[in-house]
Short mmCIF file of C-alpha atoms in Angstrom, two decimals:
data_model
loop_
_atom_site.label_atom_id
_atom_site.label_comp_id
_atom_site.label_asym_id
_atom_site.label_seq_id
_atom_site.Cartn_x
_atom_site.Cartn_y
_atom_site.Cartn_z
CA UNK S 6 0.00 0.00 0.00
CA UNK S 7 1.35 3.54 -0.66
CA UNK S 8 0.02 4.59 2.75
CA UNK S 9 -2.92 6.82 3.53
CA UNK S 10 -3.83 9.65 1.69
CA UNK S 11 -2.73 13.19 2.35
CA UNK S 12 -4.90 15.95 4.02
CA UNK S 13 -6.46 18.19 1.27
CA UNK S 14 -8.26 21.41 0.91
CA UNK S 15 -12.06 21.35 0.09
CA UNK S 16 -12.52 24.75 -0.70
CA UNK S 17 -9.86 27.42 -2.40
CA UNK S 18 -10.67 30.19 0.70
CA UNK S 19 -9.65 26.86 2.74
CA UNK S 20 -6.08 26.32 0.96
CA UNK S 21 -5.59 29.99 0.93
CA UNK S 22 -6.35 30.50 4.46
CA UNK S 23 -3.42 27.09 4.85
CA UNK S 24 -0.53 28.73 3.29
CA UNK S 25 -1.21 31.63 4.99
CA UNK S 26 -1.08 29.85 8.54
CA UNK S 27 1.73 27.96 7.01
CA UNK S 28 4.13 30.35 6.20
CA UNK S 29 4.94 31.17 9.66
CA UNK S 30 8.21 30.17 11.05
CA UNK S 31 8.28 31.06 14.48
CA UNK S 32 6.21 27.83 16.74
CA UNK S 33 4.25 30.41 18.96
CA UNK S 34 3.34 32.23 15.49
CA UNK S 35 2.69 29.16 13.77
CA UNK S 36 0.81 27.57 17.09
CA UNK S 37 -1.60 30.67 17.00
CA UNK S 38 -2.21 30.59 13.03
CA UNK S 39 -2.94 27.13 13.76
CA UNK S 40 -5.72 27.78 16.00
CA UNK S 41 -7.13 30.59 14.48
CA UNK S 42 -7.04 28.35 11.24
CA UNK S 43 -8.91 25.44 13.42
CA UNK S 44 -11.40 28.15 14.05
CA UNK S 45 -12.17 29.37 11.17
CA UNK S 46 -12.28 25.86 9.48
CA UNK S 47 -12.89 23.51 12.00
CA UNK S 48 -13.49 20.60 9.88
CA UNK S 49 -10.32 21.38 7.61
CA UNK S 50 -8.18 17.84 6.96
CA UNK S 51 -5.26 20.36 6.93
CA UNK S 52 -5.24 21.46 10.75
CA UNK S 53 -3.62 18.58 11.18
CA UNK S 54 -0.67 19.51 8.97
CA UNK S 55 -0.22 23.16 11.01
CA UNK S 56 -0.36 21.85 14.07
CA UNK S 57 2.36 19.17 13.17
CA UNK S 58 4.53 21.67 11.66
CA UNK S 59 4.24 23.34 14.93
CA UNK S 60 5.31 20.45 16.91
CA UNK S 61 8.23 19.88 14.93
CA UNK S 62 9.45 23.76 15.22
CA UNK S 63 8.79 23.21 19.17
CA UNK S 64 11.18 20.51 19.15
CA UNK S 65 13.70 22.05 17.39
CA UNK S 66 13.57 24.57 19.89
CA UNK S 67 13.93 21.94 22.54
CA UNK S 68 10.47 23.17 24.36
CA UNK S 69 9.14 19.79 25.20
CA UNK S 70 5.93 20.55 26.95
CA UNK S 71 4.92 22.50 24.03
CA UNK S 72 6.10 19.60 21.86
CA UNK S 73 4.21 17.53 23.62
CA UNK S 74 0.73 20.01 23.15
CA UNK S 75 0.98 19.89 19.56
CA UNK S 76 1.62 16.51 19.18
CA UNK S 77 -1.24 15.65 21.20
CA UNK S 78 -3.28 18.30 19.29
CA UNK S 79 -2.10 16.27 16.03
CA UNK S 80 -2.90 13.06 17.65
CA UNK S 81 -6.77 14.29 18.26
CA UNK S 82 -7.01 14.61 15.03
CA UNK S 83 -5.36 11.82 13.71
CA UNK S 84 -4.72 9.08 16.73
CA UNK S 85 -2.74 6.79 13.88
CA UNK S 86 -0.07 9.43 12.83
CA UNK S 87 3.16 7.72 13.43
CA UNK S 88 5.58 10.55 13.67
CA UNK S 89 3.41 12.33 16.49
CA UNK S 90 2.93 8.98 18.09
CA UNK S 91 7.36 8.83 18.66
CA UNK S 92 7.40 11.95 19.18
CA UNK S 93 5.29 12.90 22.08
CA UNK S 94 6.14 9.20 23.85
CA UNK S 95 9.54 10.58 23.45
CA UNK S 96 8.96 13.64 25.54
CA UNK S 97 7.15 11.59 28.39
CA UNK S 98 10.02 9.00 28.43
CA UNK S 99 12.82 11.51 28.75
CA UNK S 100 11.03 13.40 31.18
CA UNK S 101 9.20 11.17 33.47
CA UNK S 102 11.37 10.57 37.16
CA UNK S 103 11.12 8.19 38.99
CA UNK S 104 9.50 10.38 41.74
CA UNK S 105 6.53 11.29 39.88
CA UNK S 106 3.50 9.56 41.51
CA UNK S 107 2.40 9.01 38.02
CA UNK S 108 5.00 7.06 36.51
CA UNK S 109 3.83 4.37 35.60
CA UNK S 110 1.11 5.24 33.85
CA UNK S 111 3.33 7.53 31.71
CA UNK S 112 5.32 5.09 31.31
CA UNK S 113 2.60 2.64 29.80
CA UNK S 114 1.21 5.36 28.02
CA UNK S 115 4.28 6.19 25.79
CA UNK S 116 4.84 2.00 25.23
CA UNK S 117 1.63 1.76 24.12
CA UNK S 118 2.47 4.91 21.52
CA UNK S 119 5.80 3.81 20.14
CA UNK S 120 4.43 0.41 19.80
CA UNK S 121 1.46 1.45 17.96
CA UNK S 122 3.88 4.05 15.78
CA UNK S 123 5.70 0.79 14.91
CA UNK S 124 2.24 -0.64 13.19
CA UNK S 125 0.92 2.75 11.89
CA UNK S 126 4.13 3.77 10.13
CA UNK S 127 3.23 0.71 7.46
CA UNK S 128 -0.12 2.02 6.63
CA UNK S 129 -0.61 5.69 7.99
CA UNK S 130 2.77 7.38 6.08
CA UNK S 131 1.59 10.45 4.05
CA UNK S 132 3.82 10.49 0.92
CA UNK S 133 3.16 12.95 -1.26
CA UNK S 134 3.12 11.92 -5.19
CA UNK S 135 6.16 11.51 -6.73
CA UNK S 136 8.52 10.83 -3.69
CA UNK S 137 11.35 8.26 -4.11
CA UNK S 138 10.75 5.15 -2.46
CA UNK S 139 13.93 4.82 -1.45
CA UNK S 140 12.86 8.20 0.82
CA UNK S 141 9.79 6.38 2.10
CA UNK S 142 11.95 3.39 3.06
CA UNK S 143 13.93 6.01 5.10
CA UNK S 144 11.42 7.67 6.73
CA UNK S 145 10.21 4.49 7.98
CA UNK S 146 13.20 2.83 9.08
CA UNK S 147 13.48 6.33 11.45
CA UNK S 148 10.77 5.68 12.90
CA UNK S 149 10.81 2.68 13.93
CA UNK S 150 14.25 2.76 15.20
CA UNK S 151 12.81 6.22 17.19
CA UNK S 152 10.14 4.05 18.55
CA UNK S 153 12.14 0.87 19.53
CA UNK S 154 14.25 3.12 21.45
CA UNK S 155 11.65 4.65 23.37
CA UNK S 156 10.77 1.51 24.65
CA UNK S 157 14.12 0.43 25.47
CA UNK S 158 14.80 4.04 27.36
CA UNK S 159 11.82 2.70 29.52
CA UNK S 160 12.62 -0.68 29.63
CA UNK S 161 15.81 0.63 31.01
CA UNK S 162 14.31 2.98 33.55
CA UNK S 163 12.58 0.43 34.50
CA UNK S 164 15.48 -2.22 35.73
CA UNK S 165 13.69 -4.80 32.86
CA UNK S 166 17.18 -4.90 31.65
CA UNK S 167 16.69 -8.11 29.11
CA UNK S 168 14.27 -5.91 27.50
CA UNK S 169 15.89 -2.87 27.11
CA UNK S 170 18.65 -4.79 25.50
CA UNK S 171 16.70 -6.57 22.81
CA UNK S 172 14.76 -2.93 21.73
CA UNK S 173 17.49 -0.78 21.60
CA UNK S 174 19.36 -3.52 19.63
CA UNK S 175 16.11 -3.47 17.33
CA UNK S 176 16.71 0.50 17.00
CA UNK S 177 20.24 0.17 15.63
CA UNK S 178 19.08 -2.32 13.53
CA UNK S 179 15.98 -0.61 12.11
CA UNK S 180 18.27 1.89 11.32
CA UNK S 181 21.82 1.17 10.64
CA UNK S 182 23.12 3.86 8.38
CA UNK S 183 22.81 6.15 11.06
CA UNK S 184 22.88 4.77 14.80
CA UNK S 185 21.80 7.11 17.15
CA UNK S 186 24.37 7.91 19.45
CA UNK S 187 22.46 8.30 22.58
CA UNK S 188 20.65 4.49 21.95
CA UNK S 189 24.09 3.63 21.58
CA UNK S 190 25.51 4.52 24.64
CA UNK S 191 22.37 3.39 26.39
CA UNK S 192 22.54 -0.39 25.02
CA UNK S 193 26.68 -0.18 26.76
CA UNK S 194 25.41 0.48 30.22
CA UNK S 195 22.21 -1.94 29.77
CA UNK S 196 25.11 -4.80 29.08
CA UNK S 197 26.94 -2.80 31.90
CA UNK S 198 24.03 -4.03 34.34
CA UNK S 199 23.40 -7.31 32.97
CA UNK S 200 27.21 -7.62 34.17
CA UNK S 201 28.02 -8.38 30.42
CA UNK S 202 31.01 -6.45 30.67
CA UNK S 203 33.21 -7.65 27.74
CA UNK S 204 29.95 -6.99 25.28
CA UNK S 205 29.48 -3.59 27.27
CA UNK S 206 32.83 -2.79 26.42
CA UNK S 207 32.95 -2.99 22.82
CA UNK S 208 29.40 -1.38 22.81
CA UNK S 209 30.96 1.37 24.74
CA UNK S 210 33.76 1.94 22.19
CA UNK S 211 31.30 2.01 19.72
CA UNK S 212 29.57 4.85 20.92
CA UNK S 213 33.02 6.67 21.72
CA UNK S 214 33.84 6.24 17.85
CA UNK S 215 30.33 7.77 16.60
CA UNK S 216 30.84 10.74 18.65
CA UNK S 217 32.50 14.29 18.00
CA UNK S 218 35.04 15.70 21.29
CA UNK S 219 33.05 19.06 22.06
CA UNK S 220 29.89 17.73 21.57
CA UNK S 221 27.33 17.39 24.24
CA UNK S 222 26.67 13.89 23.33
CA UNK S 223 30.71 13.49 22.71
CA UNK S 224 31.35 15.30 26.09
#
């Protein structure tokens, strides 16, 4: 299947009103355009596009409870989109302590989102017409090493240590022209607790070698 079909305009006033919203760059500016958009058209298939462009500018700008908002706001619009799906369980894994009286929940909440982002990314992908598959291929390989290591991260919060170690191995995998650094270094100290230290080790190296000195991941 070439995946689900892209939002689209219903009126001309409708697509005009979207590339005006559109075109702004800053998140808050886009955020409100979004919502005055929604207003205007609430039944518009393309407030879902705004209010994902808005989620990605928020996490570009490392604001992760606004990150979060949008991709929620995406998500009650479209509870299948796979890239909002990693994206906001990402945001409740990294920032969920173990103090919070709600932990688990969150925790089971953001599973449940990167495993369902792992199904959805199959069918729910909006490609528009002409795009390489080669690009589609890529795009889904990110995401499903994105949502493998979410589970992991929690699987590793969590002490389930066997687990942890099998997902984030499935992220590297999903995904090997590019590891991710950080799912790197966390799949070295899950062997580290496992007590699988000559494994950890190599792991460990591994992550050293993918890294940049004056980084904040090489630091």
């Amino acid at each position: 299947p070439a995946g689900k079909r892209p939002p689209q305009a219903k009126t001309q006033p409708e697509f005009d009103a979207y590339k005006t919203a559109a075109a702004s760059t800053d998140p808050a500016g886009l955020e409100k355009a979004a919502d005055d958009f929604a207003a205007k058209f609430p039944d518009s298939e393309l407030r879902v596009l705004l209010y994902k462009n808005a989620m990605r500018l928020y996490q570009n700008t490392n604001n992760a409870d606004k990150t979060e908002a949008m991709g929620r706001k995406v998500l009650s619009f479209d509870g299948d989109d796979p890239e909002a799906l990693v994206i906001v369980a990402e945001v409740i894994a990294e920032r969920t302590r173990d103090s919070d009286i709600d932990k688990e929940q969150r925790f089971g909440e953001a599973t449940n989102m990167a495993q369902k982002a792992t199904q959805t990314i199959e069918t729910d992908v909006q490609v528009p017409a002409g795009t390489p598959q080669d690009k589609i291929d890529s795009y889904k390989s990110m995401i499903k090493s994105q949502a493998y290591s979410i589970i992991g991260t929690i699987d590793f919060k969590k002490e389930n240590y066997p687990s942890a170690q099998e997902n984030l191995q499935k992220s590297i995998d999903a995904y090997p022209a590019e590891p991710d650094k950080v799912v790197v270094l966390r799949l070295a100290l899950t062997l580290d607790k496992e007590q699988k230290y000559p494994e950890a080790l190599k792991v460990a190296n591994r992550a050293v070698e993918l890294t940049q000195d004056n980084t904040p991941i090489g630091t």
